[in-house]
Structures are given as structure tokens and as C-alpha cells.
XYZ file of C-alpha atoms in Angstrom:
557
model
C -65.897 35.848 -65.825
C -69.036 34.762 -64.089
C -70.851 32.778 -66.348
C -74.123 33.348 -67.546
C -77.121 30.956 -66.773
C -80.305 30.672 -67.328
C -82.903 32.469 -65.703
C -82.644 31.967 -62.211
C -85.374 30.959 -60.020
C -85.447 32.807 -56.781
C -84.871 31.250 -53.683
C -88.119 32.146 -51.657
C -86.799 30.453 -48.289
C -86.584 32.994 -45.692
C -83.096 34.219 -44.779
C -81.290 31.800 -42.463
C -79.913 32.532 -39.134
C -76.187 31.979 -40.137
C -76.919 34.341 -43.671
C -78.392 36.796 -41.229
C -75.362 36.839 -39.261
C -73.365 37.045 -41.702
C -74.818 40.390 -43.287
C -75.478 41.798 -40.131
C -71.737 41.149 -39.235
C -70.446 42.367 -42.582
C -72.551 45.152 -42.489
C -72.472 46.326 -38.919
C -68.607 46.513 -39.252
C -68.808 48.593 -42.667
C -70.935 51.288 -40.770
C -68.413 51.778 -38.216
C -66.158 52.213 -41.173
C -67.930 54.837 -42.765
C -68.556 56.581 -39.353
C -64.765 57.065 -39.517
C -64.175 58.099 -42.928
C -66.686 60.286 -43.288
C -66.309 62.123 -39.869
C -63.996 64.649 -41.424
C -66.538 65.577 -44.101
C -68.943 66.612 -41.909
C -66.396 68.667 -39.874
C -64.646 70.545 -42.604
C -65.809 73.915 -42.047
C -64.392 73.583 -38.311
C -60.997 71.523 -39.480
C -60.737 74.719 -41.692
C -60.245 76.485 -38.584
C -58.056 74.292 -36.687
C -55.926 72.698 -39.459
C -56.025 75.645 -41.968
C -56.349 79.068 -40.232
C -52.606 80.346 -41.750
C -54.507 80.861 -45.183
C -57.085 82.760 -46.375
C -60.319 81.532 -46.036
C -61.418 80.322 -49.186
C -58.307 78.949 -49.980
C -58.562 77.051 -46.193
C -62.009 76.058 -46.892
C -60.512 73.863 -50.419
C -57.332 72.891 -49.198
C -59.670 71.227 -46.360
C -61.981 69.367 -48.737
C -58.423 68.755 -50.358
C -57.357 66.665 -47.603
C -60.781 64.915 -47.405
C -60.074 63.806 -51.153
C -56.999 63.031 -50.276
C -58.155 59.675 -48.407
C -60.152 58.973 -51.440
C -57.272 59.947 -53.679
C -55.344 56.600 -52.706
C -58.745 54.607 -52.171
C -57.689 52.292 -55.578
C -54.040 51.732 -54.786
C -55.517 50.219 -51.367
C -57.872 48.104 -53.750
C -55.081 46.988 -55.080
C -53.049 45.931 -52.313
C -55.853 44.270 -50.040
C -57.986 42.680 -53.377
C -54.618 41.198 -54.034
C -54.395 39.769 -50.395
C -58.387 39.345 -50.403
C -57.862 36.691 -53.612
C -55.005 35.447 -52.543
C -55.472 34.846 -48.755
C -59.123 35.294 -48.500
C -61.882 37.466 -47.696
C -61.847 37.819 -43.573
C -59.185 38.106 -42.654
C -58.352 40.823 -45.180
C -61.159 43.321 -43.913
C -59.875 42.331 -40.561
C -56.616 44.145 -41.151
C -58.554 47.119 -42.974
C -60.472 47.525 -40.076
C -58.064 47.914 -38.055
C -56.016 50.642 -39.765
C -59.211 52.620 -39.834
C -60.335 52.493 -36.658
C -56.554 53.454 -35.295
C -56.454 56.732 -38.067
C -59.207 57.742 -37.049
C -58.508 57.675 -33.257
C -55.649 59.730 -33.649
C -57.085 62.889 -35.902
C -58.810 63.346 -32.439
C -55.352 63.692 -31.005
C -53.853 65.915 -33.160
C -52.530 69.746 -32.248
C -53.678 72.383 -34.397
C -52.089 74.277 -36.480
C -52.107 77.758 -33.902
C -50.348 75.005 -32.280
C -47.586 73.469 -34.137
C -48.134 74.775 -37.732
C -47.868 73.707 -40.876
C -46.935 70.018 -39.216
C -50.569 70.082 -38.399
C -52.378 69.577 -41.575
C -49.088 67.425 -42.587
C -49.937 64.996 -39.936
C -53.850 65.405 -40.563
C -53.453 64.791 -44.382
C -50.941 61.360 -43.529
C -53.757 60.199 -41.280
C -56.625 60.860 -44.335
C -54.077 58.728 -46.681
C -54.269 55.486 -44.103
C -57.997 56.132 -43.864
C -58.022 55.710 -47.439
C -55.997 52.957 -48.029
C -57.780 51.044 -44.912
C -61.520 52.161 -47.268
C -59.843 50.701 -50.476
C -59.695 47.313 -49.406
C -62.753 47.252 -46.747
C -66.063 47.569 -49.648
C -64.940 45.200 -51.925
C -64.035 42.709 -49.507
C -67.327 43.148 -47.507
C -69.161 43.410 -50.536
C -67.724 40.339 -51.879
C -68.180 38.039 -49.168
C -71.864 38.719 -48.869
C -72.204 37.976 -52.277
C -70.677 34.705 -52.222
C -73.217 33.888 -49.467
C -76.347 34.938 -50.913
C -78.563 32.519 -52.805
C -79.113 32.828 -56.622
C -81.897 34.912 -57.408
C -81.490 37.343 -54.405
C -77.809 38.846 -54.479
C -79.245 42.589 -55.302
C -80.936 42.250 -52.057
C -78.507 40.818 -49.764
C -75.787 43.004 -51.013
C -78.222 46.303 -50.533
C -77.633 46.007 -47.272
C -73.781 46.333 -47.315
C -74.684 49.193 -49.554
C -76.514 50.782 -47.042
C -73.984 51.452 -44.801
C -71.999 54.539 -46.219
C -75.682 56.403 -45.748
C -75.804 54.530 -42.239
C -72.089 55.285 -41.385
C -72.923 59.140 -42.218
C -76.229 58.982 -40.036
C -74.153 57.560 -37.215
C -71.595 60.540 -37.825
C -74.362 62.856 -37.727
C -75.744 61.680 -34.952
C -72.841 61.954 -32.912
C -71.764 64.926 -34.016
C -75.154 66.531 -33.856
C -74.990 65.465 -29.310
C -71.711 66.621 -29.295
C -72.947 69.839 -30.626
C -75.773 70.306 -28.304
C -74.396 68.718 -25.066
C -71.347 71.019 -25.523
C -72.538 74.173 -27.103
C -71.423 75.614 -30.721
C -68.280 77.628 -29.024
C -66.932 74.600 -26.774
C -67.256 72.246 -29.954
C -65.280 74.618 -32.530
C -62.312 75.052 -29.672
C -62.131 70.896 -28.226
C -65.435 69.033 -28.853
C -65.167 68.655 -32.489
C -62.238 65.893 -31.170
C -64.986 64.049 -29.229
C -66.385 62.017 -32.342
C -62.973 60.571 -33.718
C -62.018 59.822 -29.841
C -65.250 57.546 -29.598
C -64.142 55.673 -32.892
C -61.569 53.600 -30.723
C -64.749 52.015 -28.843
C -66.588 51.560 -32.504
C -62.691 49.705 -33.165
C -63.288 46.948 -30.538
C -66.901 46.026 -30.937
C -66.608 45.681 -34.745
C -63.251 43.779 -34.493
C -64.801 41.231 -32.316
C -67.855 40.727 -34.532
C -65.683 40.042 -37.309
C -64.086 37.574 -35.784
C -67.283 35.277 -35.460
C -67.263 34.980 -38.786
C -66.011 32.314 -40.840
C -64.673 32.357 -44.217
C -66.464 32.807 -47.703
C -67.836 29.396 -49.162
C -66.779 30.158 -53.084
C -63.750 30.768 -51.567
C -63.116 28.253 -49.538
C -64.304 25.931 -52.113
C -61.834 27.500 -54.582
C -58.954 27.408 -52.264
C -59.936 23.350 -51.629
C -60.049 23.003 -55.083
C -56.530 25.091 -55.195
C -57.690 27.341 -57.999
C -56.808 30.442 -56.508
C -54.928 33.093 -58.802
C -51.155 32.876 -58.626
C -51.394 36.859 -59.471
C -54.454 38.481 -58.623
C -53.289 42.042 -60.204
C -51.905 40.342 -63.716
C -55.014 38.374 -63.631
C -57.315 41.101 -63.603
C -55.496 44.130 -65.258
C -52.762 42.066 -67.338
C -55.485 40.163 -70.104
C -57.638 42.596 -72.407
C -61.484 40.514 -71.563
C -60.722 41.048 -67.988
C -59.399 44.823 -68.546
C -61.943 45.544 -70.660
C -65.098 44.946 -68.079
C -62.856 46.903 -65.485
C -62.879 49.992 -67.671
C -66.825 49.360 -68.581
C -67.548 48.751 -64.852
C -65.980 52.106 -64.189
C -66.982 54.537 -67.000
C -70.236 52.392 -67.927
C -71.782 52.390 -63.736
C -69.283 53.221 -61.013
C -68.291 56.545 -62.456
C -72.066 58.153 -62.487
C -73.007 56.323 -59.244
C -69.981 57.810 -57.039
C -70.680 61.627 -57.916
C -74.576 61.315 -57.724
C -73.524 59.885 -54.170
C -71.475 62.164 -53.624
C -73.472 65.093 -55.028
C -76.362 63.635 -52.821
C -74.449 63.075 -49.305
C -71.573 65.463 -49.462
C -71.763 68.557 -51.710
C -75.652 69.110 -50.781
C -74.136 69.361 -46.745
C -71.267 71.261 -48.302
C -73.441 74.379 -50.375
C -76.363 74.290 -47.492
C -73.747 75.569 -44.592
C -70.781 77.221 -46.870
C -73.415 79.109 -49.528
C -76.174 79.092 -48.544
C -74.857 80.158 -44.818
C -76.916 77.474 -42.731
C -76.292 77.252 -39.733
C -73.601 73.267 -39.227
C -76.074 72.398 -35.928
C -79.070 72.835 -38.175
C -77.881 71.619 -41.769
C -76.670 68.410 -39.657
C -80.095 67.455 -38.542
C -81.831 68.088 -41.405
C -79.670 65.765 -43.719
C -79.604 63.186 -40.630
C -83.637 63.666 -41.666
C -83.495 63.254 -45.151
C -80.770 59.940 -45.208
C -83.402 58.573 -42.186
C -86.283 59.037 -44.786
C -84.081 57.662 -48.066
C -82.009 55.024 -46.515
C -84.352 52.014 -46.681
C -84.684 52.720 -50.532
C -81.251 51.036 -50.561
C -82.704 47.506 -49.603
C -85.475 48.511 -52.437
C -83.600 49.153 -55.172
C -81.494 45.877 -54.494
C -84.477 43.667 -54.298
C -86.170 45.155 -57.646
C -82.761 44.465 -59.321
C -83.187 41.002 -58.767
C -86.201 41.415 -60.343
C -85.491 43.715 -63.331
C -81.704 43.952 -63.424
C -79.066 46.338 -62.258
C -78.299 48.436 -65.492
C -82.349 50.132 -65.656
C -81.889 51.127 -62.447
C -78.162 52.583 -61.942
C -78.482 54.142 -65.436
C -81.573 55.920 -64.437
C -80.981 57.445 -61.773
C -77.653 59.107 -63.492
C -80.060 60.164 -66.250
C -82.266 62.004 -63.481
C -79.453 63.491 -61.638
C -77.983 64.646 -64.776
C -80.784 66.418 -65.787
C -82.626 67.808 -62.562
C -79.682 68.861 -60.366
C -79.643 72.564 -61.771
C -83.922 73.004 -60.578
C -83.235 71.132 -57.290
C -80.210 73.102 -56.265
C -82.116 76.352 -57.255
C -85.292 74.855 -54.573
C -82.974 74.069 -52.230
C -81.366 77.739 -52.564
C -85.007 79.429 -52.470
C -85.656 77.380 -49.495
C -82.510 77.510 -47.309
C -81.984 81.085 -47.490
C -84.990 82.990 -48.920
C -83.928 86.049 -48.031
C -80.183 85.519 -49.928
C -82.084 83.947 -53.661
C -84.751 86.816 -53.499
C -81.570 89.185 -53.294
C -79.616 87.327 -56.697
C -83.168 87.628 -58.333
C -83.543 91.308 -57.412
C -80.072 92.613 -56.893
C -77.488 90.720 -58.806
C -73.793 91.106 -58.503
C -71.747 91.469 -61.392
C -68.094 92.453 -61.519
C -66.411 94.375 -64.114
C -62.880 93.966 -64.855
C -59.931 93.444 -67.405
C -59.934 89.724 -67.886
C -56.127 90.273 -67.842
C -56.543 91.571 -64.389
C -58.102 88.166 -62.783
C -56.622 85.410 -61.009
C -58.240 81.949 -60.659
C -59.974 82.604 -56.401
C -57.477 79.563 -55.163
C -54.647 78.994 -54.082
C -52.662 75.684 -53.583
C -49.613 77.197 -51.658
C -52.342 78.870 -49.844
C -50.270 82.361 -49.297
C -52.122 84.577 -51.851
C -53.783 87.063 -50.174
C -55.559 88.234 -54.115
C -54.864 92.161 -52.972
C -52.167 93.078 -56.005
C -55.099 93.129 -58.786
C -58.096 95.603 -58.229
C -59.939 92.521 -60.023
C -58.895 90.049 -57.433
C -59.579 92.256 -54.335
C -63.436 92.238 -55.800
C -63.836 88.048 -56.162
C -61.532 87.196 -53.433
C -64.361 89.194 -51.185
C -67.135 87.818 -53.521
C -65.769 84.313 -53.206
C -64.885 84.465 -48.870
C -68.529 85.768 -48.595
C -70.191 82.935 -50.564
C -71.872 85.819 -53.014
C -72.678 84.341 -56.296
C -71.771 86.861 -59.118
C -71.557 87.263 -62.784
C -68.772 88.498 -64.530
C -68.467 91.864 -67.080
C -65.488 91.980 -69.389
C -64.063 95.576 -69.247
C -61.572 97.240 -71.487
C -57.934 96.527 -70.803
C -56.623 98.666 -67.754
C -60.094 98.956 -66.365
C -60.137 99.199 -62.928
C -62.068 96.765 -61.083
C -65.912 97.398 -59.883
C -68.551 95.306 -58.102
C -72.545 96.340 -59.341
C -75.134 95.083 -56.656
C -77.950 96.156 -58.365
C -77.607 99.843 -59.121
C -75.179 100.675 -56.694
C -71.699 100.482 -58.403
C -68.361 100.207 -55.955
C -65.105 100.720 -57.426
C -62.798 98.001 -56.742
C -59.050 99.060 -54.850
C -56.520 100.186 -57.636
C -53.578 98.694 -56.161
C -51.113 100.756 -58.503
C -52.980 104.176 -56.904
C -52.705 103.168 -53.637
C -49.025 102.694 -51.446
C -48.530 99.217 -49.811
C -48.646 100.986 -46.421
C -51.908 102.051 -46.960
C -53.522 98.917 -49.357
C -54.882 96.815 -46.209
C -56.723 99.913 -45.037
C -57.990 100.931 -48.382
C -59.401 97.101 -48.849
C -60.644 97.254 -45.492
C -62.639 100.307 -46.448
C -63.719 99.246 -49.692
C -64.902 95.397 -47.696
C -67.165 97.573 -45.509
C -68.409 99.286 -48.248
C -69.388 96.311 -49.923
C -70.984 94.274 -46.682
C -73.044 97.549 -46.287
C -74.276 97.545 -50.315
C -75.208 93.822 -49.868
C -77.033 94.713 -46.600
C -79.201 97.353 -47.907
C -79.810 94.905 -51.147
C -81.215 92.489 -48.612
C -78.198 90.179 -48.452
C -77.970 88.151 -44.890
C -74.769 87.801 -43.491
C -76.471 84.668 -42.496
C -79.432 82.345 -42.968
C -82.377 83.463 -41.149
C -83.306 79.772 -38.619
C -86.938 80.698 -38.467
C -87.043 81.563 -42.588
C -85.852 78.342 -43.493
C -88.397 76.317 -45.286
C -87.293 72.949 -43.617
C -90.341 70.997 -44.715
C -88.825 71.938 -48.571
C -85.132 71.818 -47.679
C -85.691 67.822 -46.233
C -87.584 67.084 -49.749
C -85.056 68.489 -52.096
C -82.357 66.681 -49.735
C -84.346 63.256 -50.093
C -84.921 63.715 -53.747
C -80.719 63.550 -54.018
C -80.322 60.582 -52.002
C -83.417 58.900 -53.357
C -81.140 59.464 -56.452
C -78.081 57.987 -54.302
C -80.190 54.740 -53.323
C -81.209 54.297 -56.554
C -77.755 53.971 -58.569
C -75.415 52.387 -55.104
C -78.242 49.675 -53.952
C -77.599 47.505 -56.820
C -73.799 48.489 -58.033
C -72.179 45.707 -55.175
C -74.099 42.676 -56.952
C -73.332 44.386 -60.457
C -69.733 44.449 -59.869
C -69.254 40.936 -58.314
C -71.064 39.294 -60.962
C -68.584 41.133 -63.744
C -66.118 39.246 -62.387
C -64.430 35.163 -61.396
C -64.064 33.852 -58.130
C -60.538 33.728 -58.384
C -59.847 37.448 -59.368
C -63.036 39.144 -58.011
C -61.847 40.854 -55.314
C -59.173 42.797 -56.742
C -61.217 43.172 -60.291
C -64.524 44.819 -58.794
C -62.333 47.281 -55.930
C -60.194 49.031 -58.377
C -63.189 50.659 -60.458
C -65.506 50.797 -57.409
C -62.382 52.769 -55.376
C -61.185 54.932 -58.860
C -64.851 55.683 -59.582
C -66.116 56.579 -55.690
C -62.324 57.789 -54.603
C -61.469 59.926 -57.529
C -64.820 60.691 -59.364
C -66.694 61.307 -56.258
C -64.115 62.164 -53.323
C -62.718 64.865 -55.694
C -66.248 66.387 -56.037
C -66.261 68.764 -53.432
C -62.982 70.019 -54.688
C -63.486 70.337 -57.632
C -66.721 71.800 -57.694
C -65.757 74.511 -54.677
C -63.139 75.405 -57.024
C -64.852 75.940 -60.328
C -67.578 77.976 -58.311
C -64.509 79.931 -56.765
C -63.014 79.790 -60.839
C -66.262 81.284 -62.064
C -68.372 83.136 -59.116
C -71.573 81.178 -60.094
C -72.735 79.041 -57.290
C -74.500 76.398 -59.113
C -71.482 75.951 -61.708
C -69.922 73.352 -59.644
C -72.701 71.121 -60.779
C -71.197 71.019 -64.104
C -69.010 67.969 -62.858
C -71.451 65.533 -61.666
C -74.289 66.659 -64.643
C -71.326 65.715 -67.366
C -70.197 62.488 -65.504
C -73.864 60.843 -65.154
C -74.516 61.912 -68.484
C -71.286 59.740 -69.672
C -72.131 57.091 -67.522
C -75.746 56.715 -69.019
C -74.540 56.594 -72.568
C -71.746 54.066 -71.855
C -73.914 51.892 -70.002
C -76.651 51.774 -71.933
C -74.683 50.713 -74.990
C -71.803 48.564 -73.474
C -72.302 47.775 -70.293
C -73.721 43.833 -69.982
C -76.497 43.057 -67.328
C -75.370 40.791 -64.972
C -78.368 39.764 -62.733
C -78.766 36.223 -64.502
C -75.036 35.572 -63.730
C -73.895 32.275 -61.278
C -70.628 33.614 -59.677
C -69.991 30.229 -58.471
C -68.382 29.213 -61.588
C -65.604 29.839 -63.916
């Protein structure tokens, strides 16, 4: 591994022209990455409707976040395959070729038909195009990551690595950004039909410019030195997985930092965007701009928290903020809640909605083959309407054979009794009892959607910095923790498969699975359950096993 020295002096030069260059290059490419990848988050409610409209809508909504884990899903196998070209043919030219690949995926999910227009081939193709995206992501971090690293002067590798790490938040900002002109320069109804294409289409221009800055570049010094020295590995991925030290700082790297720092990100970036415009029924235009707000606000915490690692080391700072994610998410979610939609959390806190029905009688509110339409169980035609509305709701176990009935308050509505009514006439009956419902939530003070002018967007923009103050605080150091884990000769590959299983699995799964267990359970804030229980393993891990690394040379063996 990198060995450990003695305290390190800092290097108080300032930053070099060619060391400037060299992060600007590295990171300036990395943003355009992100831009790519993380396009599709930000569009998912409208991908629902163009990739996903032949299911119903709450099992469209997951199967789309679905597809946006899917390009995390295979994030570590492309760790694998470019770490192992990264150590074995060197840093550049690697995150050329991942560049590359990205910047061509991405291009074409602005090409593709819809599904109205060529069916189910249409989220095939979409969800083949994610996988590339992913693979392309898998090998572009660590790479990038690593060669800044081996550029940066002892004392001050936190800091020059912060800035690679602030280019997932900058790659979203540009994504916003984009997305939020597209939005008003075509108007809401032109962008949900053809403009949503407009921001992938522009990535092919992003392709070019970051291609040719990459080029300028030359290769990493430790490397080269290495390769001069012909000390390269002969096996990057038996190196690094195949002999228990190694192995065993992989698995610490990933369940003792990486594992807590993906789904606070995660939580922070994504999910947050996620609840504000699917739950809390913001308004895309308007949640946009006010995370584009919050990440402008947050962002140069990254460079912060980097510095002060050099100063303090990475574990205090990583570990806590997992320990205050972990325990203030539940509070924060419930301000954010209060001051999105006012109107909809005075209505939970006056008017709940509980249903009441034979446990026997319930069906988990998703889907994977996507063709349940939840209208043969009196108990699923409740939740599925519960679940496509975004109404949080507790649940009432009944005696078996119950019929199913939704309580807003007072008012109780009995549920459709499938096995009393004829197929013919089930769709109408549902439709009946739907109407019935929309018009009890009305009169309990239930918006159909958030009100623009009650939104408390002063509070909204805090809550939302608070959770990427939490982001800066456990990513801006985890790029210098990770390459000083690891040897020259192995470090690629060794620090991108936790960083990709942690932040493609961990976090890209986080919408999913959260979406689902709210879907699972009718409680809107239960999703949080996943990232609380993560960061609180994380913190316990990496307090006790995890080794600091700030001390660290990574210029020897």
C-alpha cells in the first residue's frame, strides 16, 4: 500500500501553471461527464412519459428510476475493465476512451423514438444506452481522480483532489442549467413532447471540447516513473482483489467510507429533486431552479472540506457527516415537506389517511413486468390510488375478508369489492370510487398540486443546502482517501471498484429503492430508512477500522 510517513510538511508554494492545467483539464472534462450521466435523473418524470407510458404510473415512475440505476448498476464492472487498462496502460489515455463512450450514449438518448412510437423497443434501447453510460462512469472518476493525485504535492492532495470532487455537483448544475433554458425558451408543453431531447443533443458539442482538452495533457508522473522503472502490475485485478491485505482495505474502503458517502450524495442531489416534484407535487421548472440554488450555495464547500482534510484528516470529516445525515434526515425531510407544500403537510397533520384492509388482501404498489393494473383486490384499488397520487397513508389491519376502505379524516370511503362487482362494470365502479376519493381529499384541503406562491422558497433552498452541505462534507475528501489506501501499481483498479460498488449500487439504487419501500409501505418519509441505516454502518465501521490516510506518500511502495 502507500506507505506511511511522517508528518508531512505542506507545500505552501502557490499552485503552478502546469498543476493548474492539469486540474482544470481533469476536472473540466469530468463535469461534462456528469452533465451526461446525470441528465436522465433530472428528466425522469418526463422519460416516464415517453419511455414508460404502457404502464401504470407508479409502476412507470420506478421502472424509470430503474433504468437510471441501471447505468450505475454496471458502474464497478467498468472499474474493473478501465482500472485494469488505467494500471496497465496508464491514466490518459484510459479516460480518453471513457470519454468518449459517454459523450456518444448520451448523444443518442436524444435520438431515440418513444415508446407511443415503437414500443417496448423504446425503453430496451434507452436502458442499453444507460448501461454504456455506466460503464464509460466506471472507469472515468477513478482515473481522473487518480491522476490528480499523483500530481499534487504532499501535504495538499485533499485539496487538489476537491476539485475533481466537485464536479458531479458542477456536472448537475450544468444539467440544470440547461435544462432549466430549455424549459423556459420552449415552454413546459413543447419540452414534455420534443425539447426534453435538446439537452442530450448538445452533449455531442460538450464531446469535442472536452476530448481536445484531454489531449493537452500528458501522462501521470508516478506513473510514468513506475512504467520507466517497469514496475507496473502484470495483473491489475489479481493484484488488487486476489491477496487478502489488498482485499481487505477494498472492503473497508467500501463499507468503512464509500458506502455512507454515495447515499448521503445521493440522498442530497437526487432523492431531495425526486420527493420535491413526485410528493410533494412541485412544480420540475421550479424544483430545478431551486436545487440549481442550493448546489450554487454548497458547491464551494467541496474545495473546503478537501483543504481541512489536509489539515485534520479524511476519516473526522466523511464519518461525520454520515453521523449527521443519519440522524437529521427524518426533521429535514419533514421542513422541507412543511415548506414545499404547506397546504398538503397541514392536511396529513389534520386529516390523515389511513386504509383498512385484510393484510391478505394487499399487494406490494409495484410492479416489475409493469402490467398490473392493482384492480382484482378492493385493498389494492385503495393504495394503487394512494400511491399514483403521492398521498402518504397509514395502514389499519382489518379482519380477514374485510373489504377495503380509505379514512381521510372522518370521512370513510369504501374501497371497490371486486368479487361484488362484474368485470364489465369494475373500471367504472373504480372510476367512481377515484372521484370520490379526489373530492374527500379536496374538501380535507389536499392540493392536487403545490401552490407556486405558498412555497416557502427561502426554507426549501436551506433544507436543500443543509443535504448537500452534508454531500460536500463526506465526497470532498473521499478521492485523496481512496488513492492513498492504495500502490501505484494497483491504484487505479483498487480505489474504482469500491468508489463505483459504493456510489453505483449504494447510491444509484437509492431512488429505487426508496420510491419502492414508500410505494411498499404508503409512508412518504419511509424511504429514508435506506440511507439513515447505511451512514449509520458506515460511521461505526469507519470509526473502528478504517485507517487515516492523510500522512500517506503514494509515491512509494
Amino acid at each position: 500500500m502507500a506507505t506511511i510517513s511522517e508528518p508531512v510538511a505542506e507545500d505552501r508554494r502557490a499552485i503552478s501553471r502546469k498543476e493548474r492545467k492539469v486540474i482544470l483539464a481533469s476536472s473540466l472534462g469530468t463535469v461534462f461527464e456528469w452533465y451526461d450521466f446525470y441528465l436522465y435523473g433530472l428528466l425522469a418524470v418526463v422519460i416516464t412519459q415517453q419511455f414508460f407510458s404502457g404502464v401504470n404510473e407508479t409502476t412507470g415512475f420506478i421502472l424509470a428510476l430503474a433504468a437510471f440505476a441501471a447505468g450505475f448498476a454496471v458502474r464497478p464492472f467498468g472499474a474493473l475493465l478501465f482500472g485494469h487498462l488505467g494500471d496497465l496502460v496508464g491514466r490518459k489515455y484510459t479516460f480518453l476512451v471513457t470519454m468518449g463512450l459517454m459523450g456518444f450514449s448520451t448523444f443518442c438518448v436524444g435520438l431515440l423514438p418513444s415508446y407511443a412510437s415503437i414500443g417496448v423497443a423504446a425503453p430496451v434501447l434507452l436502458v442499453v444506452l444507460r448501461l454504456l453510460q455506466g460503464l464509460a462512469l466506471g472507469g472515468e472518476y477513478g482515473g481522473a481522480a487518480t491522476y490528480v493525485a499523483e500530481h499534487a504535492p504532499e501535504g495538499k492532495r485533499g485539496l487538489f483532489t476537491s476539485f475533481i470532487q466537485t464536479t458531479a455537483t458542477l456536472g448537475l448544475f450544468a444539467a440544470l442549467l440547461v435544462v432549466i433554458g430549455v424549459r423556459l425558451a420552449v415552454g413546459e408543453e413543447a419540452f414534455a413532447d420534443w425539447g426534453w431531447r435538446l439537452p442530450f443533443l448538445v452533449s455531442i458539442g460538450l464531446l469535442a471540447v472536452s476530448l481536445w482538452i484531454r489531449m493537452q495533457l500528458a501522462e501521470s508522473p508516478v506513473y510514468q516513473k513506475m512504467k520507466d522503472e517497469g514496475k507496473t502490475a502484470k495483473s491489475p485485478i489479481k493484484e488488487s482483489f486476489g491477496n487478502w491485505p489488498n482485499l481487505k482495505l477494498v472492503l473497508l474502503a467500501l463499507f468503512g467510507a464509500v458506502a455512507g458517502q454515495a447515499v448521503v450524495w445521493y440522498t442530497g442531489q437526487f432523492y431531495a429533486l425526486f420527493f420535491l416534484e413526485k410528493v410533494m407535487k412541485v412544480d420540475g421548472a421550479t424544483v430545478n431552479i431551486l436545487v440549481a440554488i442550493a448546489l450554487l450555495i454548497a458547491t464551494p464547500f467541496f474545495v473546503i472540506f478537501g483543504w481541512l482534510s489536509d489539515k485534520i484528516g479524511r476519516k473526522p470529516i466523511i464519518l461525520t457527516g454520515c453521523l449527521l445525515a443519519a440522524i437529521t434526515y427524518f426533521p429535514l425531510f419533514g421542513m422541507l415537506s412543511n415548506a414545499a407544500n404547506p397546504a398538503l403537510y397541514a392536511a396529513t397533520q389534520s386529516s390523515p389517511v389511513t386504509v383498512t384492509a385484510d393484510p391478505n388482501d394487499c399487494s406490494v404498489q409495484f410492479d416489475p413486468v409493469g402490467r398490473n393494473k392493482f384492480d382484482s383486490k378492493s385493498c389494492d384499488i385503495a393504495k394503487s390510488y394512494l400511491a399514483k397520487a403521492g398521498i402518504s397513508y397509514e395502514n389499519v389491519e382489518a379482519a380477514p375478508g374485510t373489504v377495503a376502505s380509505i379514512a381521510i379524516g372522518q370521512t370513510v370511503i369504501p374501497a371497490v369489492d371486486p368479487n361484488a362487482v362484474g368485470t364489465p362494470d369494475r373500471g367504472a365502479a373504480i372510476a367512481t370510487f377515484q372521484r370520490d376519493v379526489t373530492t374527500a381529499l379536496a374538501d380535507a384541503g389536499y392540493p392536487a398540486k403545490a401552490d407556486p406562491n405558498a412555497i416557502d422558497k427561502p426554507m426549501v433552498v436551506l433544507v436543500l443546502f443543509i443535504l448537500v452541505f452534508y454531500v460536500t462534507a463526506v465526497y470532498g475528501p473521499i478521492a485523496a482517501m481512496l488513492v492513498e489506501l492504495f500502490p501505484t501499481n494497483i491504484r487505479y483498479t483498487s480505489m474504482s471498484l469500491p468508489y463505483h460498488i459504493g456510489n453505483g449500487w449504494f447510491g444509484g439504487f437509492l431512488p429505487t429503492t426508496a420510491f419502492a419501500i414508500v410505494a411498499a409501505t404508503g409512508n412518504i418519509y419511509s424511504g429514508l430508512w435506506y440511507p439513515v441505516i447505511v451512514a449509520a454502518i458506515t460511521v461505526v465501521i469507519g470509526v473502528f477500522l478504517l485507517p487515516e490516510t492523510f500522512r500517506r506518500k503514494i509515491d512509494e511502495e
